[in-house]
N, CA, C and O atoms as a MOPAC input file, in Angstrom:
PM7 MOZYME 1SCF
protein

 N    -33.56400 1   -38.87700 1    14.60200 1
 C    -32.27100 1   -39.53300 1    14.55700 1
 C    -32.30000 1   -40.62200 1    13.38700 1
 O    -31.32100 1   -40.83800 1    12.67200 1
 N    -33.43500 1   -41.23900 1    13.27600 1
 C    -33.55700 1   -42.31600 1    12.19900 1
 C    -33.41900 1   -41.63000 1    10.83900 1
 O    -32.79100 1   -42.21800 1     9.95900 1
 N    -33.96000 1   -40.42500 1    10.60100 1
 C    -33.84400 1   -39.70500 1     9.40300 1
 C    -32.38200 1   -39.40200 1     9.09000 1
 O    -31.97100 1   -39.50400 1     7.93400 1
 N    -31.61700 1   -39.04400 1    10.05900 1
 C    -30.18600 1   -38.74300 1     9.93200 1
 C    -29.44900 1   -39.97900 1     9.42200 1
 O    -28.63500 1   -39.88300 1     8.50400 1
 N    -29.73900 1   -41.17000 1    10.03100 1
 C    -29.13000 1   -42.43600 1     9.61100 1
 C    -29.49000 1   -42.80400 1     8.19800 1
 O    -28.65700 1   -43.30100 1     7.44100 1
 N    -30.73200 1   -42.55900 1     7.84300 1
 C    -31.24200 1   -42.95700 1     6.49500 1
 C    -30.53500 1   -42.09400 1     5.51600 1
 O    -30.03400 1   -42.60200 1     4.51300 1
 N    -30.46200 1   -40.75800 1     5.75700 1
 C    -29.80800 1   -39.80300 1     4.77500 1
 C    -28.34200 1   -40.09600 1     4.67900 1
 O    -27.77600 1   -39.97100 1     3.59200 1
 N    -27.68300 1   -40.48500 1     5.76400 1
 C    -26.26100 1   -40.77700 1     5.73600 1
 C    -26.05600 1   -42.04900 1     4.85800 1
 O    -25.16700 1   -42.08100 1     4.00800 1
 N    -26.88900 1   -43.08500 1     5.07900 1
 C    -26.69000 1   -44.25900 1     4.27500 1
 C    -27.02600 1   -44.00400 1     2.79500 1
 O    -26.38200 1   -44.56700 1     1.91000 1
 N    -28.02200 1   -43.16900 1     2.53200 1
 C    -28.24700 1   -42.75400 1     1.09900 1
 C    -27.07400 1   -42.06000 1     0.52600 1
 O    -26.69300 1   -42.32500 1    -0.61400 1
 N    -26.47700 1   -41.16700 1     1.28300 1
 C    -25.25800 1   -40.44800 1     0.74000 1
 C    -24.13800 1   -41.44600 1     0.58000 1
 O    -23.38100 1   -41.36400 1    -0.38800 1
 N    -24.00600 1   -42.40200 1     1.51200 1
 C    -22.95500 1   -43.33800 1     1.28900 1
 C    -23.17100 1   -44.23000 1     0.05500 1
 O    -22.21600 1   -44.53900 1    -0.65900 1
 N    -24.39800 1   -44.63500 1    -0.19200 1
 C    -24.71400 1   -45.31000 1    -1.37400 1
 C    -24.43600 1   -44.52900 1    -2.61500 1
 O    -23.88500 1   -45.05500 1    -3.58200 1
 N    -24.80400 1   -43.30100 1    -2.59900 1
 C    -24.69000 1   -42.40500 1    -3.74400 1
 C    -23.11600 1   -42.17800 1    -4.00800 1
 O    -22.66600 1   -42.13800 1    -5.15300 1
 N    -22.35400 1   -42.04100 1    -2.91300 1
 C    -20.91100 1   -41.82700 1    -3.07800 1
 C    -20.27100 1   -43.15900 1    -3.62300 1
 O    -19.32100 1   -43.12200 1    -4.40500 1
 N    -20.80900 1   -44.29700 1    -3.19500 1
 C    -20.32300 1   -45.58300 1    -3.66100 1
 C    -20.56800 1   -45.70600 1    -5.12600 1
 O    -19.68400 1   -46.17400 1    -5.84300 1
 N    -21.72100 1   -45.31100 1    -5.62400 1
 C    -22.00800 1   -45.39200 1    -7.01800 1
 C    -21.04600 1   -44.46900 1    -7.81300 1
 O    -20.52000 1   -44.85500 1    -8.85700 1
 N    -20.82300 1   -43.18400 1    -7.26400 1
 C    -19.90100 1   -42.31400 1    -7.90500 1
 C    -18.49600 1   -42.92700 1    -8.00100 1
 O    -17.82700 1   -42.80000 1    -9.02700 1
 N    -18.07000 1   -43.57400 1    -6.95400 1
 C    -16.72500 1   -44.19300 1    -6.91500 1
 C    -16.65000 1   -45.28800 1    -7.92500 1
 O    -15.61900 1   -45.52200 1    -8.55600 1
 N    -17.76600 1   -45.95700 1    -8.06800 1
 C    -17.78400 1   -47.13200 1    -9.02000 1
 C    -17.84500 1   -46.67500 1   -10.45800 1
 O    -17.17300 1   -47.26700 1   -11.30200 1
 N    -18.65100 1   -45.60700 1   -10.79500 1
 C    -18.81600 1   -45.17600 1   -12.13000 1
 C    -17.76200 1   -44.16900 1   -12.65100 1
 O    -17.39500 1   -44.22100 1   -13.82400 1
 N    -17.29500 1   -43.29100 1   -11.82000 1
 C    -16.41700 1   -42.20600 1   -12.29200 1
 C    -14.96100 1   -42.58100 1   -12.00700 1
 O    -14.58500 1   -42.79800 1   -10.85500 1
 N    -14.09300 1   -42.66000 1   -13.13200 1
 C    -12.74300 1   -43.12500 1   -12.89200 1
 C    -11.92800 1   -42.22400 1   -12.00400 1
 O    -11.02500 1   -42.72700 1   -11.33600 1
 N    -12.16800 1   -40.96100 1   -11.94400 1
 C    -11.37700 1   -39.99200 1   -11.16200 1
 C    -11.68600 1   -39.89200 1    -9.71000 1
 O    -10.99800 1   -39.18800 1    -8.97100 1
 N    -12.76600 1   -40.61900 1    -9.25800 1
 C    -13.08000 1   -40.62200 1    -7.82400 1
 C    -12.64900 1   -41.99500 1    -7.33100 1
 O    -13.04100 1   -43.05000 1    -7.83000 1
 N    -11.78900 1   -41.88600 1    -6.28500 1
 C    -11.16700 1   -43.14600 1    -5.80100 1
 C    -11.41300 1   -43.32900 1    -4.31400 1
 O    -11.46500 1   -42.36700 1    -3.54800 1
 N    -11.55900 1   -44.55700 1    -3.93700 1
 C    -11.73200 1   -44.97700 1    -2.55800 1
 C    -10.88000 1   -46.27800 1    -2.39300 1
 O    -11.15500 1   -47.30900 1    -3.00700 1
 N     -9.86500 1   -46.17100 1    -1.55900 1
 C     -8.97000 1   -47.30100 1    -1.38300 1
 C     -9.09700 1   -47.85200 1     0.07500 1
 O     -9.50900 1   -47.17200 1     1.01400 1
 N     -8.72600 1   -49.06900 1     0.15900 1
 C     -8.79600 1   -49.72100 1     1.48500 1
 C     -8.32900 1   -51.11700 1     1.37800 1
 O     -8.30200 1   -51.65800 1     0.27300 1
 N     -7.95000 1   -51.75500 1     2.47300 1
 C     -7.44000 1   -53.08100 1     2.52000 1
 C     -8.48600 1   -54.17800 1     2.29500 1
 O     -8.24500 1   -55.19100 1     1.63800 1
 N     -9.67700 1   -53.91400 1     2.88700 1
 C    -10.69800 1   -54.91500 1     2.74200 1
 C    -12.09300 1   -54.20500 1     2.42000 1
 O    -12.21200 1   -52.98000 1     2.41700 1
 N    -12.99900 1   -54.97400 1     2.18600 1
 C    -14.37700 1   -54.48900 1     1.82000 1
 C    -14.98400 1   -53.72300 1     3.04100 1
 O    -15.60000 1   -52.66300 1     2.92900 1
 N    -14.76000 1   -54.33500 1     4.15200 1
 C    -15.29200 1   -53.69100 1     5.43600 1
 C    -14.61700 1   -52.33900 1     5.64800 1
 O    -15.31100 1   -51.38400 1     5.99600 1
 N    -13.33100 1   -52.20400 1     5.46100 1
 C    -12.73400 1   -50.92900 1     5.66500 1
 C    -13.18200 1   -49.96900 1     4.61700 1
 O    -13.32600 1   -48.78900 1     4.93700 1
 N    -13.41700 1   -50.36000 1     3.39600 1
 C    -13.94900 1   -49.46600 1     2.36400 1
 C    -15.38900 1   -48.99500 1     2.74400 1
 O    -15.73000 1   -47.82400 1     2.57600 1
 N    -16.17800 1   -49.89300 1     3.23300 1
 C    -17.61000 1   -49.51300 1     3.62700 1
 C    -17.54600 1   -48.49800 1     4.80800 1
 O    -18.29100 1   -47.51800 1     4.83000 1
 N    -16.67300 1   -48.74800 1     5.75200 1
 C    -16.52800 1   -47.88100 1     6.91100 1
 C    -15.99200 1   -46.51700 1     6.38600 1
 O    -16.49700 1   -45.47800 1     6.81000 1
 N    -15.03700 1   -46.49500 1     5.52300 1
 C    -14.50800 1   -45.26800 1     4.96400 1
 C    -15.62900 1   -44.47700 1     4.19500 1
 O    -15.74100 1   -43.25500 1     4.28700 1
 N    -16.42400 1   -45.24400 1     3.45400 1
 C    -17.56100 1   -44.62400 1     2.66800 1
 C    -18.52900 1   -43.97200 1     3.62500 1
 O    -18.99900 1   -42.86500 1     3.36400 1
 N    -18.84400 1   -44.64200 1     4.74900 1
 C    -19.80100 1   -44.10700 1     5.65200 1
 C    -19.25100 1   -42.82600 1     6.33800 1
 O    -19.98800 1   -41.85800 1     6.52700 1
 N    -17.96500 1   -42.83400 1     6.70200 1
 C    -17.34200 1   -41.71100 1     7.25600 1
 C    -17.23000 1   -40.46800 1     6.25600 1
 O    -17.38700 1   -39.31300 1     6.65200 1
 N    -16.95700 1   -40.78500 1     4.98200 1
 C    -16.98800 1   -39.74900 1     3.97200 1
 C    -18.38400 1   -39.24700 1     3.74400 1
 O    -18.57200 1   -38.06900 1     3.44200 1
 N    -19.38900 1   -40.12000 1     3.88200 1
 C    -20.80900 1   -39.63600 1     3.77000 1
 C    -21.14900 1   -38.68100 1     4.89400 1
 O    -21.87600 1   -37.70500 1     4.70800 1
 N    -20.60500 1   -38.98200 1     6.07200 1
 C    -20.84200 1   -38.05000 1     7.18700 1
 C    -20.14800 1   -36.72000 1     6.95600 1
 O    -20.73900 1   -35.67900 1     7.24300 1
 N    -18.99300 1   -36.70700 1     6.47900 1
 C    -18.26200 1   -35.48400 1     6.10800 1
 C    -19.03300 1   -34.73700 1     5.01600 1
 O    -19.18100 1   -33.51900 1     5.11400 1
 N    -19.52600 1   -35.42100 1     3.98600 1
 C    -20.21200 1   -34.93900 1     2.89800 1
 C    -21.51900 1   -34.26800 1     3.38800 1
 O    -21.85900 1   -33.16200 1     2.96800 1
 N    -22.21900 1   -34.95000 1     4.26300 1
 C    -23.43600 1   -34.47700 1     4.82600 1
 C    -23.21300 1   -33.18900 1     5.63700 1
 O    -24.00700 1   -32.25000 1     5.58300 1
 N    -22.05700 1   -33.18600 1     6.41900 1
 C    -21.77900 1   -32.03200 1     7.23600 1
 C    -21.42700 1   -30.82000 1     6.31100 1
 O    -21.89600 1   -29.71300 1     6.57800 1
 N    -20.65100 1   -30.99500 1     5.28400 1
 C    -20.33300 1   -30.01500 1     4.32000 1
 C    -21.56800 1   -29.43900 1     3.68300 1
 O    -21.70300 1   -28.22100 1     3.56400 1
 N    -22.48000 1   -30.31400 1     3.26800 1
 C    -23.76400 1   -29.86100 1     2.63100 1
 C    -24.64900 1   -29.12200 1     3.63800 1
 O    -25.39900 1   -28.22500 1     3.25200 1
 N    -24.57700 1   -29.46800 1     4.85400 1
 C    -25.44400 1   -28.87000 1     5.95100 1
 C    -24.82500 1   -27.50300 1     6.31400 1
 O    -25.56200 1   -26.52600 1     6.43900 1
 N    -23.51900 1   -27.41000 1     6.48100 1
 C    -22.93900 1   -26.11000 1     6.91000 1
 C    -22.50700 1   -25.15400 1     5.86100 1
 O    -22.81200 1   -23.96500 1     5.95400 1
 N    -21.83100 1   -25.60100 1     4.89200 1
 C    -21.19800 1   -24.74600 1     3.86400 1
 C    -22.07900 1   -24.50300 1     2.61700 1
 O    -22.01800 1   -23.42200 1     2.03100 1
 N    -22.85900 1   -25.45100 1     2.22500 1
 C    -23.63600 1   -25.21600 1     1.03300 1
 C    -24.63400 1   -24.17000 1     1.08200 1
 O    -24.79200 1   -23.45900 1     0.08900 1
 N    -25.36100 1   -23.98700 1     2.18300 1
 C    -26.30100 1   -22.86300 1     2.24500 1
 C    -25.67800 1   -21.46200 1     2.16900 1
 O    -26.26100 1   -20.51800 1     1.63600 1
 N    -24.51300 1   -21.38200 1     2.70700 1
 C    -23.73100 1   -20.12100 1     2.66500 1
 C    -23.35900 1   -19.79700 1     1.19900 1
 O    -23.54200 1   -18.68900 1     0.69400 1
 N    -22.80900 1   -20.88000 1     0.54700 1
 C    -22.41500 1   -20.64800 1    -0.83000 1
 C    -23.62000 1   -20.36300 1    -1.68500 1
 O    -23.55100 1   -19.46700 1    -2.52600 1
 N    -24.69500 1   -21.04900 1    -1.53000 1
 C    -25.97900 1   -20.75700 1    -2.26400 1
 C    -26.35500 1   -19.32100 1    -2.07900 1
 O    -26.68800 1   -18.64100 1    -3.04900 1
 N    -26.31200 1   -18.82800 1    -0.84600 1
 C    -26.71700 1   -17.45800 1    -0.61300 1
 C    -25.82900 1   -16.50000 1    -1.31600 1
 O    -26.31700 1   -15.55100 1    -1.93000 1
 N    -24.51300 1   -16.70600 1    -1.25800 1
 C    -23.51500 1   -15.81500 1    -1.85300 1
 C    -23.61300 1   -15.86100 1    -3.35300 1
 O    -23.28600 1   -14.86000 1    -3.99100 1
 N    -24.03900 1   -16.94900 1    -3.96800 1
 C    -24.15800 1   -17.10700 1    -5.43700 1
 C    -25.63100 1   -16.96600 1    -5.93200 1
 O    -25.95300 1   -17.38800 1    -7.04300 1
 N    -26.45700 1   -16.41000 1    -5.15100 1
 C    -27.87300 1   -16.28600 1    -5.53200 1
 C    -28.11200 1   -15.58100 1    -6.84100 1
 O    -28.97500 1   -16.01900 1    -7.60200 1
 N    -27.39900 1   -14.51400 1    -7.15200 1
 C    -27.56700 1   -13.97900 1    -8.48500 1
 C    -27.21100 1   -14.82900 1    -9.58100 1
 O    -27.81400 1   -14.74100 1   -10.65000 1
 N    -26.19400 1   -15.71900 1    -9.38200 1
 C    -25.81300 1   -16.68300 1   -10.37600 1
 C    -26.87600 1   -17.77200 1   -10.60700 1
 O    -27.11000 1   -18.23200 1   -11.72500 1
 N    -27.48200 1   -18.14100 1    -9.52700 1
 C    -28.60400 1   -19.09600 1    -9.60200 1
 C    -29.73900 1   -18.55400 1   -10.42600 1
 O    -30.35900 1   -19.28000 1   -11.20400 1
 N    -30.00400 1   -17.32100 1   -10.26300 1
 C    -31.14300 1   -16.67000 1   -11.09100 1
 C    -30.66900 1   -16.49800 1   -12.46100 1
 O    -31.43100 1   -16.76900 1   -13.39000 1
 N    -29.42000 1   -16.05000 1   -12.69000 1
 C    -28.97400 1   -15.79900 1   -14.05800 1
 C    -28.88400 1   -17.09800 1   -14.87100 1
 O    -29.23900 1   -17.14300 1   -16.04900 1
 N    -28.39900 1   -18.14700 1   -14.20600 1
 C    -28.21200 1   -19.41100 1   -14.95600 1
 C    -29.41300 1   -20.39500 1   -14.84600 1
 O    -29.33200 1   -21.54100 1   -15.28800 1
 N    -30.53200 1   -19.90800 1   -14.24100 1
 C    -31.65100 1   -20.68900 1   -14.04600 1
 C    -31.38800 1   -22.02400 1   -13.29800 1
 O    -31.96000 1   -23.07400 1   -13.59400 1
 N    -30.49800 1   -21.89900 1   -12.33300 1
 C    -30.19000 1   -22.97900 1   -11.47800 1
 C    -29.09000 1   -23.95700 1   -11.92400 1
 O    -28.77100 1   -24.89900 1   -11.19800 1
 N    -28.50500 1   -23.73300 1   -13.12500 1
 C    -27.49000 1   -24.61000 1   -13.58000 1
 C    -26.16000 1   -24.48700 1   -12.80100 1
 O    -25.29300 1   -25.35900 1   -12.85900 1
 N    -26.04600 1   -23.35800 1   -12.07000 1
 C    -24.84600 1   -23.17600 1   -11.13500 1
 C    -24.79300 1   -24.22200 1   -10.04200 1
 O    -23.76300 1   -24.44500 1    -9.40500 1
 N    -25.95500 1   -24.86300 1    -9.84400 1
 C    -26.09600 1   -25.94700 1    -8.90000 1
 C    -25.03600 1   -27.01600 1    -9.11700 1
 O    -24.46300 1   -27.54600 1    -8.16500 1
 N    -24.77800 1   -27.33300 1   -10.41800 1
 C    -23.74500 1   -28.28800 1   -10.78800 1
 C    -22.40000 1   -27.88400 1   -10.29700 1
 O    -21.64700 1   -28.72300 1    -9.80400 1
 N    -22.07400 1   -26.64500 1   -10.41000 1
 C    -20.77800 1   -26.07900 1    -9.99200 1
 C    -20.71400 1   -26.08300 1    -8.44000 1
 O    -19.65300 1   -26.35300 1    -7.87600 1
 N    -21.79600 1   -25.79800 1    -7.77400 1
 C    -21.79700 1   -25.74000 1    -6.30300 1
 C    -21.67000 1   -27.16700 1    -5.76600 1
 O    -20.96800 1   -27.39900 1    -4.78200 1
 N    -22.36100 1   -28.14500 1    -6.42300 1
 C    -22.26500 1   -29.56800 1    -5.96000 1
 C    -20.81700 1   -30.01100 1    -6.13500 1
 O    -20.27400 1   -30.70100 1    -5.27200 1
 N    -20.18100 1   -29.62100 1    -7.25100 1
 C    -18.84200 1   -30.06600 1    -7.57500 1
 C    -17.83500 1   -29.49400 1    -6.51200 1
 O    -16.91900 1   -30.17900 1    -6.05700 1
 N    -18.06200 1   -28.23100 1    -6.15900 1
 C    -17.20200 1   -27.61600 1    -5.10800 1
 C    -17.42300 1   -28.33900 1    -3.78100 1
 O    -16.45500 1   -28.60600 1    -3.06900 1
 N    -18.63000 1   -28.65400 1    -3.44000 1
 C    -18.85600 1   -29.38200 1    -2.15600 1
 C    -18.21500 1   -30.74700 1    -2.21200 1
 O    -17.75300 1   -31.21500 1    -1.17200 1
 N    -18.15200 1   -31.40200 1    -3.30800 1
 C    -17.49200 1   -32.74300 1    -3.43000 1
 C    -15.97500 1   -32.52800 1    -3.32600 1
 O    -15.28300 1   -33.31400 1    -2.67800 1
 N    -15.47700 1   -31.50800 1    -3.93700 1
 C    -14.00200 1   -31.25000 1    -3.85000 1
 C    -13.66000 1   -30.85100 1    -2.38100 1
 O    -12.60500 1   -31.25700 1    -1.89300 1
 N    -14.44500 1   -30.13300 1    -1.71500 1
 C    -14.22700 1   -29.77300 1    -0.29200 1
 C    -14.29700 1   -31.04800 1     0.56200 1
 O    -13.50000 1   -31.20500 1     1.48800 1
 N    -15.22600 1   -31.95400 1     0.27100 1
 C    -15.28200 1   -33.24500 1     0.96600 1
 C    -14.02200 1   -34.09500 1     0.72200 1
 O    -13.52700 1   -34.77500 1     1.62100 1
 N    -13.51700 1   -34.03300 1    -0.53300 1
 C    -12.28800 1   -34.79700 1    -0.81400 1
 C    -11.13500 1   -34.22200 1    -0.00900 1
 O    -10.31300 1   -34.96600 1     0.52800 1
 N    -11.07000 1   -32.85900 1     0.07700 1
 C     -9.98100 1   -32.21100 1     0.77600 1
 C    -10.07600 1   -32.61200 1     2.26700 1
 O     -9.08700 1   -33.02400 1     2.87200 1
 N    -11.27700 1   -32.48200 1     2.83600 1
 C    -11.43500 1   -32.76800 1     4.25600 1
 C    -11.17400 1   -34.24800 1     4.54800 1
 O    -10.65500 1   -34.60200 1     5.60700 1
 N    -11.54500 1   -35.10400 1     3.59100 1
 C    -11.23700 1   -36.54400 1     3.74800 1
 C     -9.78500 1   -36.79900 1     3.86400 1
 O     -9.34100 1   -37.62000 1     4.66800 1
 N     -9.00000 1   -36.06500 1     3.02500 1
 C     -7.52600 1   -36.16300 1     3.10000 1
 C     -7.01200 1   -35.66200 1     4.43800 1
 O     -6.07400 1   -36.25200 1     4.97300 1
 N     -7.56900 1   -34.61600 1     4.99800 1
 C     -7.12100 1   -34.08300 1     6.21600 1
 C     -7.40100 1   -35.06500 1     7.40800 1
 O     -6.65300 1   -35.14500 1     8.38200 1
 N     -8.47500 1   -35.75900 1     7.25300 1
 C     -8.85000 1   -36.79400 1     8.29700 1
 C     -8.21300 1   -38.19000 1     8.01200 1
 O     -8.45000 1   -39.16100 1     8.73000 1
 N     -7.40200 1   -38.23600 1     6.93800 1
 C     -6.67800 1   -39.43500 1     6.48000 1
 C     -7.68900 1   -40.59800 1     6.09700 1
 O     -7.48400 1   -41.78400 1     6.35600 1
 N     -8.78100 1   -40.11200 1     5.46100 1
 C     -9.75300 1   -41.06400 1     4.84000 1
 C     -9.24000 1   -41.31500 1     3.41700 1
 O     -8.74000 1   -40.38200 1     2.78800 1
 N     -9.33900 1   -42.46300 1     2.92300 1
 C     -8.81500 1   -42.81400 1     1.57100 1
 C     -9.83900 1   -42.57200 1     0.48900 1
 O    -10.21000 1   -43.48400 1    -0.24900 1
 N    -10.30600 1   -41.30300 1     0.39700 1
 C    -11.22500 1   -40.86400 1    -0.59000 1
 C    -10.63900 1   -39.61700 1    -1.32800 1
 O    -10.20500 1   -38.64100 1    -0.71600 1
 N    -10.66000 1   -39.72200 1    -2.69100 1
 C    -10.02500 1   -38.61700 1    -3.46100 1
 C    -10.82600 1   -38.36600 1    -4.70300 1
 O    -11.34400 1   -39.29000 1    -5.32900 1
 N    -10.92800 1   -37.03800 1    -5.07300 1
 C    -11.53900 1   -36.66400 1    -6.28500 1
 C    -10.49400 1   -35.90600 1    -7.07900 1
 O     -9.92000 1   -34.92600 1    -6.60600 1
 N    -10.25100 1   -36.39300 1    -8.33500 1
 C     -9.04900 1   -35.84900 1    -9.12100 1
 C     -9.14600 1   -34.43200 1    -9.49800 1
 O     -8.14700 1   -33.73200 1    -9.33500 1
 N    -10.23300 1   -33.91100 1    -9.98700 1
 C    -10.28400 1   -32.55500 1   -10.44500 1
 C    -11.69800 1   -31.97100 1   -10.47600 1
 O    -12.63500 1   -32.57600 1    -9.95700 1
 N    -11.84400 1   -30.81200 1   -11.07700 1
 C    -13.07900 1   -30.09200 1   -11.06800 1
 C    -14.08700 1   -30.79100 1   -11.97700 1
 O    -15.21100 1   -31.03000 1   -11.53600 1
 N    -13.75300 1   -31.12600 1   -13.19800 1
 C    -14.73900 1   -31.76900 1   -14.12500 1
 C    -15.18000 1   -33.12400 1   -13.65200 1
 O    -16.31600 1   -33.54500 1   -13.86700 1
 N    -14.22300 1   -33.82300 1   -12.98000 1
 C    -14.57200 1   -35.15600 1   -12.36400 1
 C    -15.57500 1   -34.90800 1   -11.25300 1
 O    -16.48600 1   -35.71000 1   -11.04500 1
 N    -15.41500 1   -33.80100 1   -10.53700 1
 C    -16.31400 1   -33.45200 1    -9.43700 1
 C    -17.71400 1   -33.08300 1    -9.91700 1
 O    -18.72900 1   -33.40700 1    -9.30100 1
 N    -17.70900 1   -32.39400 1   -11.03700 1
 C    -19.00400 1   -32.04100 1   -11.67900 1
 C    -19.79000 1   -33.35800 1   -11.99400 1
 O    -20.95100 1   -33.51200 1   -11.61400 1
 N    -19.12000 1   -34.27300 1   -12.69000 1
 C    -19.80200 1   -35.47600 1   -13.06000 1
 C    -20.12100 1   -36.34800 1   -11.79000 1
 O    -21.17000 1   -36.98900 1   -11.72600 1
 N    -19.24200 1   -36.35200 1   -10.84100 1
 C    -19.53700 1   -37.06700 1    -9.60400 1
 C    -20.71900 1   -36.48000 1    -8.84000 1
 O    -21.58700 1   -37.20300 1    -8.35100 1
 N    -20.73300 1   -35.09500 1    -8.74500 1
 C    -21.80300 1   -34.44300 1    -8.09600 1
 C    -23.13400 1   -34.62600 1    -8.72800 1
 O    -24.15700 1   -34.70700 1    -8.04900 1
 N    -23.12700 1   -34.69200 1   -10.03100 1
 C    -24.36500 1   -35.02200 1   -10.78600 1
 C    -24.82900 1   -36.40100 1   -10.45900 1
 O    -26.00600 1   -36.57700 1   -10.14500 1
 N    -23.98900 1   -37.38200 1   -10.51200 1
 C    -24.32300 1   -38.75400 1   -10.18600 1
 C    -24.78700 1   -38.86400 1    -8.75100 1
 O    -25.83100 1   -39.46600 1    -8.49900 1
 N    -24.03900 1   -38.29400 1    -7.77700 1
 C    -24.40800 1   -38.35500 1    -6.39000 1
 C    -25.81100 1   -37.71400 1    -6.17400 1
 O    -26.62100 1   -38.24800 1    -5.41700 1
 N    -26.08100 1   -36.60000 1    -6.82500 1
 C    -27.38600 1   -35.93300 1    -6.61300 1
 C    -28.54800 1   -36.87100 1    -7.11000 1
 O    -29.55800 1   -37.04200 1    -6.42700 1
 N    -28.36100 1   -37.45200 1    -8.29800 1
 C    -29.41000 1   -38.23700 1    -8.82100 1
 C    -29.57600 1   -39.54200 1    -8.01900 1
 O    -30.71500 1   -39.90800 1    -7.73100 1
 N    -28.55300 1   -40.23100 1    -7.66000 1
 C    -28.63800 1   -41.44500 1    -6.84500 1
 C    -29.16300 1   -41.18200 1    -5.46200 1
 O    -29.96200 1   -41.94800 1    -4.92400 1
 N    -28.69400 1   -40.06200 1    -4.87600 1
 C    -29.17200 1   -39.77800 1    -3.52600 1
 C    -30.67100 1   -39.41800 1    -3.56100 1
 O    -31.41900 1   -39.80100 1    -2.66200 1
 N    -31.07300 1   -38.73900 1    -4.52100 1
 C    -32.47300 1   -38.35800 1    -4.69200 1
 C    -33.31700 1   -39.68900 1    -4.86000 1
 O    -34.35300 1   -39.84800 1    -4.21500 1
 N    -32.85600 1   -40.60600 1    -5.71700 1
 C    -33.61600 1   -41.86900 1    -5.93200 1
 C    -33.65200 1   -42.72400 1    -4.65200 1
 O    -34.67800 1   -43.32000 1    -4.32600 1
 N    -32.54000 1   -42.77300 1    -3.94700 1
 C    -32.49100 1   -43.53800 1    -2.73500 1
 C    -33.31600 1   -42.95100 1    -1.63500 1
 O    -33.92200 1   -43.69100 1    -0.86000 1
 N    -33.36600 1   -41.57800 1    -1.53300 1
 C    -34.27200 1   -40.99200 1    -0.53700 1
 C    -35.70000 1   -41.12400 1    -0.86900 1
 O    -36.52800 1   -40.97700 1     0.03100 1
 N    -36.08400 1   -41.39600 1    -2.11600 1
 C    -37.48900 1   -41.69600 1    -2.43800 1
 C    -37.80600 1   -43.10300 1    -1.99800 1
 O    -38.93500 1   -43.35500 1    -1.57500 1
 N    -36.86100 1   -44.04800 1    -2.07400 1
 C    -37.17100 1   -45.41700 1    -1.72700 1
 C    -37.07900 1   -45.69300 1    -0.30000 1
 O    -37.89800 1   -46.44300 1     0.23000 1
 N    -36.06200 1   -45.09500 1     0.41400 1
 C    -35.84500 1   -45.38100 1     1.83000 1
 C    -36.91600 1   -44.70000 1     2.68100 1
 O    -37.48000 1   -43.69600 1     2.24500 1
 N    -37.22500 1   -45.21700 1     3.90500 1
 C    -38.22800 1   -44.61600 1     4.72000 1
 C    -37.80500 1   -43.25700 1     5.33600 1
 O    -36.63100 1   -43.02100 1     5.62000 1
 N    -38.77200 1   -42.41400 1     5.52200 1
 C    -38.48100 1   -41.07500 1     5.98100 1
 C    -39.27600 1   -40.84100 1     7.33600 1
 O    -40.16000 1   -39.98600 1     7.40200 1
 N    -38.93000 1   -41.61800 1     8.38500 1
 C    -39.58500 1   -41.52200 1     9.66400 1
 C    -38.75100 1   -40.72000 1    10.65100 1
 O    -37.59100 1   -41.02700 1    10.92500 1
 N    -39.39800 1   -39.67100 1    11.18000 1
 C    -38.65900 1   -38.88400 1    12.18900 1
 C    -39.59100 1   -38.37200 1    13.31200 1
 O    -39.13300 1   -37.69800 1    14.23500 1

């Protein structure tokens, strides 16, 4: 359970960095507390998308992974971020990604920041 909380907080931090650095990724809210809560909820949705949908997409695009030597991962991460944005809109969370290329850049930033945070944060389970 602790590992789930740590990974969710790492995803929330990575999403926060992407919102801060990429102009096309927006998070709106009345107060800082509401923005943080929205960011944590979006991180939960993002984690769920990565847990349920991403393995299926990776399996279906396995030939492309081999052909592009893994560079298709950028596209898959962008699609997962766009799906998270769409789901966030369905749940009336104030998180939005403008388009595909913004999602590629955001996915790259989220991957790097999440990786770095997971190195630093404890991994007790």
